[in-house]
Coordinates of C-alpha atoms and ligand atoms in Angstrom, one line a residue:
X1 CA -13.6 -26.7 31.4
X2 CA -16.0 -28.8 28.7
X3 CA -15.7 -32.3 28.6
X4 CA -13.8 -32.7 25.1
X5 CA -15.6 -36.2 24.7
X6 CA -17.2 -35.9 20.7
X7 CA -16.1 -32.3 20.2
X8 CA -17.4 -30.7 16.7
X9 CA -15.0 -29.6 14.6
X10 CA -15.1 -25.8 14.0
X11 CA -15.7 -24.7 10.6
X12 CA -18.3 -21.5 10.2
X13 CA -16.0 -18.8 10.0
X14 CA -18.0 -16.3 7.5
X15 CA -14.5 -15.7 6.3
X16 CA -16.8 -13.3 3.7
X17 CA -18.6 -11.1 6.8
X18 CA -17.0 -8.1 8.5
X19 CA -16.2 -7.9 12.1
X20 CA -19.3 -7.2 13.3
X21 CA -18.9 -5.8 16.7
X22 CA -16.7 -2.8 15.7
X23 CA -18.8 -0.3 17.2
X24 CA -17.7 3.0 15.3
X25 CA -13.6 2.4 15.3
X26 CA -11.8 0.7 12.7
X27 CA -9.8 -0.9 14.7
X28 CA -10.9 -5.0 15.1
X29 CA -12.7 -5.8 18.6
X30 CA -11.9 -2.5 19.9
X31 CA -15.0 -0.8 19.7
X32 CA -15.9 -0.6 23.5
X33 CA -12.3 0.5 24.5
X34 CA -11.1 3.5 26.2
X35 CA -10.2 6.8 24.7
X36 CA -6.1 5.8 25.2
X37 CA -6.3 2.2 24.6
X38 CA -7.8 3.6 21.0
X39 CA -5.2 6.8 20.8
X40 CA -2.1 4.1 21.0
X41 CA -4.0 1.3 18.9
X42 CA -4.5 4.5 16.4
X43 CA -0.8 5.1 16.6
X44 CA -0.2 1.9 15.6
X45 CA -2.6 1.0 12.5
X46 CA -2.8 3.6 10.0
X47 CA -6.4 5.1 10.2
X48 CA -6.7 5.5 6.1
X49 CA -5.9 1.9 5.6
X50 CA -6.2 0.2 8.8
X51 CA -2.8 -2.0 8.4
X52 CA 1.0 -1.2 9.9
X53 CA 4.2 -1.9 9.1
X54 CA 6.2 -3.2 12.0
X55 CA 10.0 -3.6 12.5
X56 CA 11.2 -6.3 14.6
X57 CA 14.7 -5.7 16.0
X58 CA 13.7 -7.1 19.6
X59 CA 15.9 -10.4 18.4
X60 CA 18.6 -9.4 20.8
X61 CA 16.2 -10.4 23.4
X62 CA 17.3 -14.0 22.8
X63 CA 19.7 -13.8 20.2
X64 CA 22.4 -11.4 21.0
X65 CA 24.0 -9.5 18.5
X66 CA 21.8 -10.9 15.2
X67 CA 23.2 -10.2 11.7
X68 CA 22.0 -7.2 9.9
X69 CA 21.4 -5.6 13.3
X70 CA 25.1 -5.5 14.6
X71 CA 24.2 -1.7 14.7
X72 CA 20.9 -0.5 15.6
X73 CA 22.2 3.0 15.7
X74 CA 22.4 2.6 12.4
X75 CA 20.1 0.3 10.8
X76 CA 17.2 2.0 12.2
X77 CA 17.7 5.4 11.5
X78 CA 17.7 4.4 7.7
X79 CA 14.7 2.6 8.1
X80 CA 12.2 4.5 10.1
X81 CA 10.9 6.6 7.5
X82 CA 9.4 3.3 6.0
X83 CA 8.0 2.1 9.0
X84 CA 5.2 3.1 11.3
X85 CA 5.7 0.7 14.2
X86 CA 8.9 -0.1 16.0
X87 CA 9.1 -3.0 18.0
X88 CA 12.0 -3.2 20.1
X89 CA 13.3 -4.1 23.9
X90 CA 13.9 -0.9 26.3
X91 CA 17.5 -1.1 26.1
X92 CA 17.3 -1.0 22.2
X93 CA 14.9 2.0 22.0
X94 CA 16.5 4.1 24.7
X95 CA 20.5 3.4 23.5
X96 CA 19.7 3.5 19.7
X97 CA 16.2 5.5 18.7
X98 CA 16.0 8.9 19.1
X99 CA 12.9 10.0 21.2
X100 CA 12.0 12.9 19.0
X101 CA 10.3 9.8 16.3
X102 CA 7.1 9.9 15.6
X103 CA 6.6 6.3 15.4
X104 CA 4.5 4.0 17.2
X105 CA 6.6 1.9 19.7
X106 CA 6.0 -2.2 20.5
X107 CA 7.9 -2.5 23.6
X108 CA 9.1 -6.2 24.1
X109 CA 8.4 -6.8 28.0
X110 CA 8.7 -10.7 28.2
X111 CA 12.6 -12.2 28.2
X112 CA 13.9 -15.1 30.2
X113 CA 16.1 -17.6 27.7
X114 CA 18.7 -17.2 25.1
X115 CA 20.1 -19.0 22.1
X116 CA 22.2 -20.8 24.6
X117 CA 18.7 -22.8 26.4
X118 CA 17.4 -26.1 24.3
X119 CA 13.8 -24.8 25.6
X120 CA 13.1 -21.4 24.9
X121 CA 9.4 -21.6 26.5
X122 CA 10.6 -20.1 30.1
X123 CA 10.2 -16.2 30.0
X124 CA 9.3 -13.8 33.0
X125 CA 8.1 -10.1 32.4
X126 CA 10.8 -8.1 32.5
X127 CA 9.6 -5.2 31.7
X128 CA 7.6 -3.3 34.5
X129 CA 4.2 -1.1 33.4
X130 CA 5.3 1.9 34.9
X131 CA 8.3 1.6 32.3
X132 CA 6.1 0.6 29.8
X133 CA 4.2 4.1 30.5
X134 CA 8.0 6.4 30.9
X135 CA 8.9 4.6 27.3
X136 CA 5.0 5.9 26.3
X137 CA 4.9 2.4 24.5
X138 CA 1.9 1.8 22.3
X139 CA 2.2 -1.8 23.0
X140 CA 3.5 -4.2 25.0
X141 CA 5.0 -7.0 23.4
X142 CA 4.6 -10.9 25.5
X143 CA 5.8 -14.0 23.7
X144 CA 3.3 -16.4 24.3
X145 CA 3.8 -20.8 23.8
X146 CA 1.0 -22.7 23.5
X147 CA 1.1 -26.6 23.7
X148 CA 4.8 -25.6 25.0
X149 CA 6.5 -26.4 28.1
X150 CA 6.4 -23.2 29.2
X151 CA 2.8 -22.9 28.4
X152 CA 1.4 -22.2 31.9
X153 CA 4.3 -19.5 32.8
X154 CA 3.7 -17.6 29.4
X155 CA 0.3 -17.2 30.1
X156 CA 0.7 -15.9 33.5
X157 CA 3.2 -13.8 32.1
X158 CA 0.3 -12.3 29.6
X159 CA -2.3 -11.7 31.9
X160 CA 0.1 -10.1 34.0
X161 CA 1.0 -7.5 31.3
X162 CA -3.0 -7.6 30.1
X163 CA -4.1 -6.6 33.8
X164 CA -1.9 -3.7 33.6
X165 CA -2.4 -2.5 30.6
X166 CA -5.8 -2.3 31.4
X167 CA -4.8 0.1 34.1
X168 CA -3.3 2.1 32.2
X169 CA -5.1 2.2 28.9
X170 CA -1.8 0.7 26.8
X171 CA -2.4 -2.1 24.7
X172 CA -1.0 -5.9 25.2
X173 CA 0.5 -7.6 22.0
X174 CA 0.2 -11.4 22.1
X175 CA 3.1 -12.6 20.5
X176 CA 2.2 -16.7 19.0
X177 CA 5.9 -18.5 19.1
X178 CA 6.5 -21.5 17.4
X179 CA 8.7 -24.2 18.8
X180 CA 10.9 -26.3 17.0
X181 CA 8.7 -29.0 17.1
X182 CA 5.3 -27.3 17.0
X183 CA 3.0 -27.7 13.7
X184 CA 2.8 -24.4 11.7
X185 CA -0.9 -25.5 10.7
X186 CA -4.1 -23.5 10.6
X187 CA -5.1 -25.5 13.4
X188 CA -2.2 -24.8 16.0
X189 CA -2.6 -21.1 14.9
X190 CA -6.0 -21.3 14.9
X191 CA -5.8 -22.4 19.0
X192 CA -3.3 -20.0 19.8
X193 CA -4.7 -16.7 18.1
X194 CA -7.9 -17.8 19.9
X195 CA -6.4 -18.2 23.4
X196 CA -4.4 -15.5 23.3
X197 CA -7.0 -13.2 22.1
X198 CA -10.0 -14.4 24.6
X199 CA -7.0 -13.8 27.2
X200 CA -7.8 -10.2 26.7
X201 CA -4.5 -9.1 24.4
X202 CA -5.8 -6.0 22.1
X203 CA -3.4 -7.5 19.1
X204 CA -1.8 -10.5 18.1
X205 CA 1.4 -11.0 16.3
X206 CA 1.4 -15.1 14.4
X207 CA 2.2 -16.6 11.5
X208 CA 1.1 -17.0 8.0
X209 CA -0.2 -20.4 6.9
X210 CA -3.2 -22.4 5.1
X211 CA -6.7 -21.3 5.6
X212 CA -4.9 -17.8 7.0
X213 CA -8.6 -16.3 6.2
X214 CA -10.2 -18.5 9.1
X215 CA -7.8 -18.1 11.5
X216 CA -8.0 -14.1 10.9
X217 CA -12.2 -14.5 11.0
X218 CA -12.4 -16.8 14.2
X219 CA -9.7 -14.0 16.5
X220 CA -11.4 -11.1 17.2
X221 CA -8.9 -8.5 17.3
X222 CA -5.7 -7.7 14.9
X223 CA -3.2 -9.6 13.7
X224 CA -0.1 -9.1 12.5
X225 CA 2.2 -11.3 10.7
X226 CA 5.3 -12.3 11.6
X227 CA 8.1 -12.4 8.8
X228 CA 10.4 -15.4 10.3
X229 CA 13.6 -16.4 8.3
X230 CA 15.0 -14.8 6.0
X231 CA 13.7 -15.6 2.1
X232 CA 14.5 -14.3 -1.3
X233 CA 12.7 -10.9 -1.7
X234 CA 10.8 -11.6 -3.8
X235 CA 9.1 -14.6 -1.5
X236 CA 8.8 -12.6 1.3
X237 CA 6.5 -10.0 -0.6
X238 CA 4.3 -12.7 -1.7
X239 CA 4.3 -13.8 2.0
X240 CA 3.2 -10.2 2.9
X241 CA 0.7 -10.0 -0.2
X242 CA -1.0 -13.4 0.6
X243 CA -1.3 -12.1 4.6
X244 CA -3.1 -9.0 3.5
X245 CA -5.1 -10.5 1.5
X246 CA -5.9 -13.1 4.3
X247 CA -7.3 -10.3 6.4
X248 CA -3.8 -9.6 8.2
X249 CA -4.1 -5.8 9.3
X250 CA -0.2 -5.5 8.9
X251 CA 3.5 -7.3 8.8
X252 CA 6.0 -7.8 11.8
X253 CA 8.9 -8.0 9.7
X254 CA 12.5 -7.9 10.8
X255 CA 14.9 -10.5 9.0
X256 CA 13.1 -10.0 5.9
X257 CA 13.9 -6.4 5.9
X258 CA 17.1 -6.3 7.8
X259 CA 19.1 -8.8 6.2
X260 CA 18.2 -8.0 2.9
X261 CA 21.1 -6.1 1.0
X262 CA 18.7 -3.1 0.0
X263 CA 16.5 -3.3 3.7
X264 CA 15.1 0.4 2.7
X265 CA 14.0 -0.5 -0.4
X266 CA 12.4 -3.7 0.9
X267 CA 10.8 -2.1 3.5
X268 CA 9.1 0.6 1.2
X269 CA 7.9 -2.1 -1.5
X270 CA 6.1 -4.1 1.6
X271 CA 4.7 -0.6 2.5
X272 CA 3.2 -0.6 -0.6
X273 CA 1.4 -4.2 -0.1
X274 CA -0.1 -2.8 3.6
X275 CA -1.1 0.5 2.4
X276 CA -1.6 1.0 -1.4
X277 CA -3.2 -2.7 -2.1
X278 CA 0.5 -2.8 -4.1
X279 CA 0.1 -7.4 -5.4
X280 CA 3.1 -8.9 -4.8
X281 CA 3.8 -8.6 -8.2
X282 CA 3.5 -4.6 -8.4
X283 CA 5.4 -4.6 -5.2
X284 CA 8.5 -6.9 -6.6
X285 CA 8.6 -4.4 -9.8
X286 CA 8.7 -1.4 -7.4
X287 CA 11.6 -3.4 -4.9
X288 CA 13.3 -3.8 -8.4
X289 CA 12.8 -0.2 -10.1
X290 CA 14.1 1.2 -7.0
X291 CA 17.3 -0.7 -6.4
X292 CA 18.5 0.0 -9.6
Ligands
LIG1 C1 9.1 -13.1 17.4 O1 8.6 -13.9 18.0 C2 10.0 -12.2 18.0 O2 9.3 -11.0 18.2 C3 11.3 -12.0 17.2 O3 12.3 -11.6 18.0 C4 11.2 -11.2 16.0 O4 10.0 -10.4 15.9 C5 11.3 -12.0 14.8 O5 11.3 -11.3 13.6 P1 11.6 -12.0 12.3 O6 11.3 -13.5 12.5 O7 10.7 -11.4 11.2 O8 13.0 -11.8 12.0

């Protein structure tokens, strides 16, 4: 480990150069992959524009029954057709999504503490990979804490799931939780994209914040942003606007879509940010045309 005694701060991150290590696939950092890690990671991202739209609905995981998703049978039906990733546990997908979808699937693997636990940094994988393969999941989904108490158990957790994806040619998503107490800074997500990404994951789910450009240009694969609590429509386009334009190759939304009284129409007007360069703007005229 290096001696952290006058350590530079880092601050070249050519946020204006492109990934240069893509080797003929458009997909960040996975240029010398396999043929199926690149099939699922192509199931995932959209080859015209690069960028997906997830759907979170894997809060049951910790939360129980979560309002807007009392019933996934039928929240998810409605909005599949807007969606190209769902990201959901096992139970979820196999009670409540029909198999014969097209969609790419984020299987959530990692579980271990509920609303009910103070710390929520303790997980185990709970989710075997020959599961992982019968659910034919595009990716498997690990929360990860750094700078948390569970830190050291997270990340044994992830390499777990990396190793075996590996295996079996199906890609790991690092998932970057924020505690309670944690800083939402460039510089905590800066750390954690970095570790989580040099730990071998193929994509990476965080957050938006300041200097979102360097923290996309210093982790070499994907990321996704999360959407987090719930905000006025209109805030949680710009949200999704300023990520895309920060270098985000998609959104991981799920309050921000579920809870919102018109959730299909909210999910097509953030569609139009990741795929059709839509400003926030253009996209909050479309969430508006269409509602009325
Ligand atoms: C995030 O860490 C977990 O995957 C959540 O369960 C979920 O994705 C949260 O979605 P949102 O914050 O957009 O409701």
């Amino acid at each position: 480990m290096a001696d952290q005694d006058g350590l530079k701060v880092a601050k070249d991150y050519h946020v204006e150069e492109a990934f240069a290590n893509n080797g003929g696939f458009y997909v960040k950092g996975a240029g010398s992959l396999d043929w199926g890690m690149k099939k699922h990671l192509a199931n995932i991202f959209d080859p015209k524009s690069g960028n997906t739209v997830m759907f979170a609905f894997d809060h049951g995981y910790f939360m129980g029954s979560t309002a807007g998703l009392e019933r996934l049978d039928l929240v998810i039906p409605r909005l599949m057709p807007h969606i190209d990733c769902l990201m959901g546990t096992r139970g979820a997908l196999r009670t409540c999504v029909s198999p014969d979808n097209r969609k790419a699937i984020a299987l959530r693997v990692s579980s271990g503490s509920s609303m009910l636990n103070e710390d929520l940094s303790h997980e185990v994988v709970a989710v075997d990979i020959e599961d992982s393969i019968r659910m034919n999941a595009d990716c498997m989904a690990v929360q990860t804490f750094i700078g948390a108490d569970g830190q050291l158990s997270s990340i044994d957790n992830l390499s777990r799931v990396i190793n075996a994806g590996l295996r079996y040619s199906i890609p790991t998503l690092g998932v970057v939780a924020v505690g309670k107490d944690m800083e939402r800074t460039d510089r905590f997500f800066k750390l954690a994209t970095r570790i989580v990404a040099e730990m071998g994951v193929q994509l990476v789910k965080t957050y938006y914040c300041d200097n979102f450009e360097e923290v996309v240009a210093a982790c070499p694969v994907p990321i996704v942003v999360a959407g987090g609590k719930k905000l006025p429509e209109n805030e949680a386009l710009t949200l999704a606007y300023r990520s895309i334009q920060g270098g985000a190759r998609g959104l991981d939304m799920g309050r921000n879509i579920f809870q919102s009284e018109h959730s299909a129409e909210m999910a097509q007007a953030i569609r139009q940010i990741v795929h059709e360069a839509y400003t926030d703007k253009q996209a909050w005229e479309f969430f508006q045309d269409a509602i009325h």
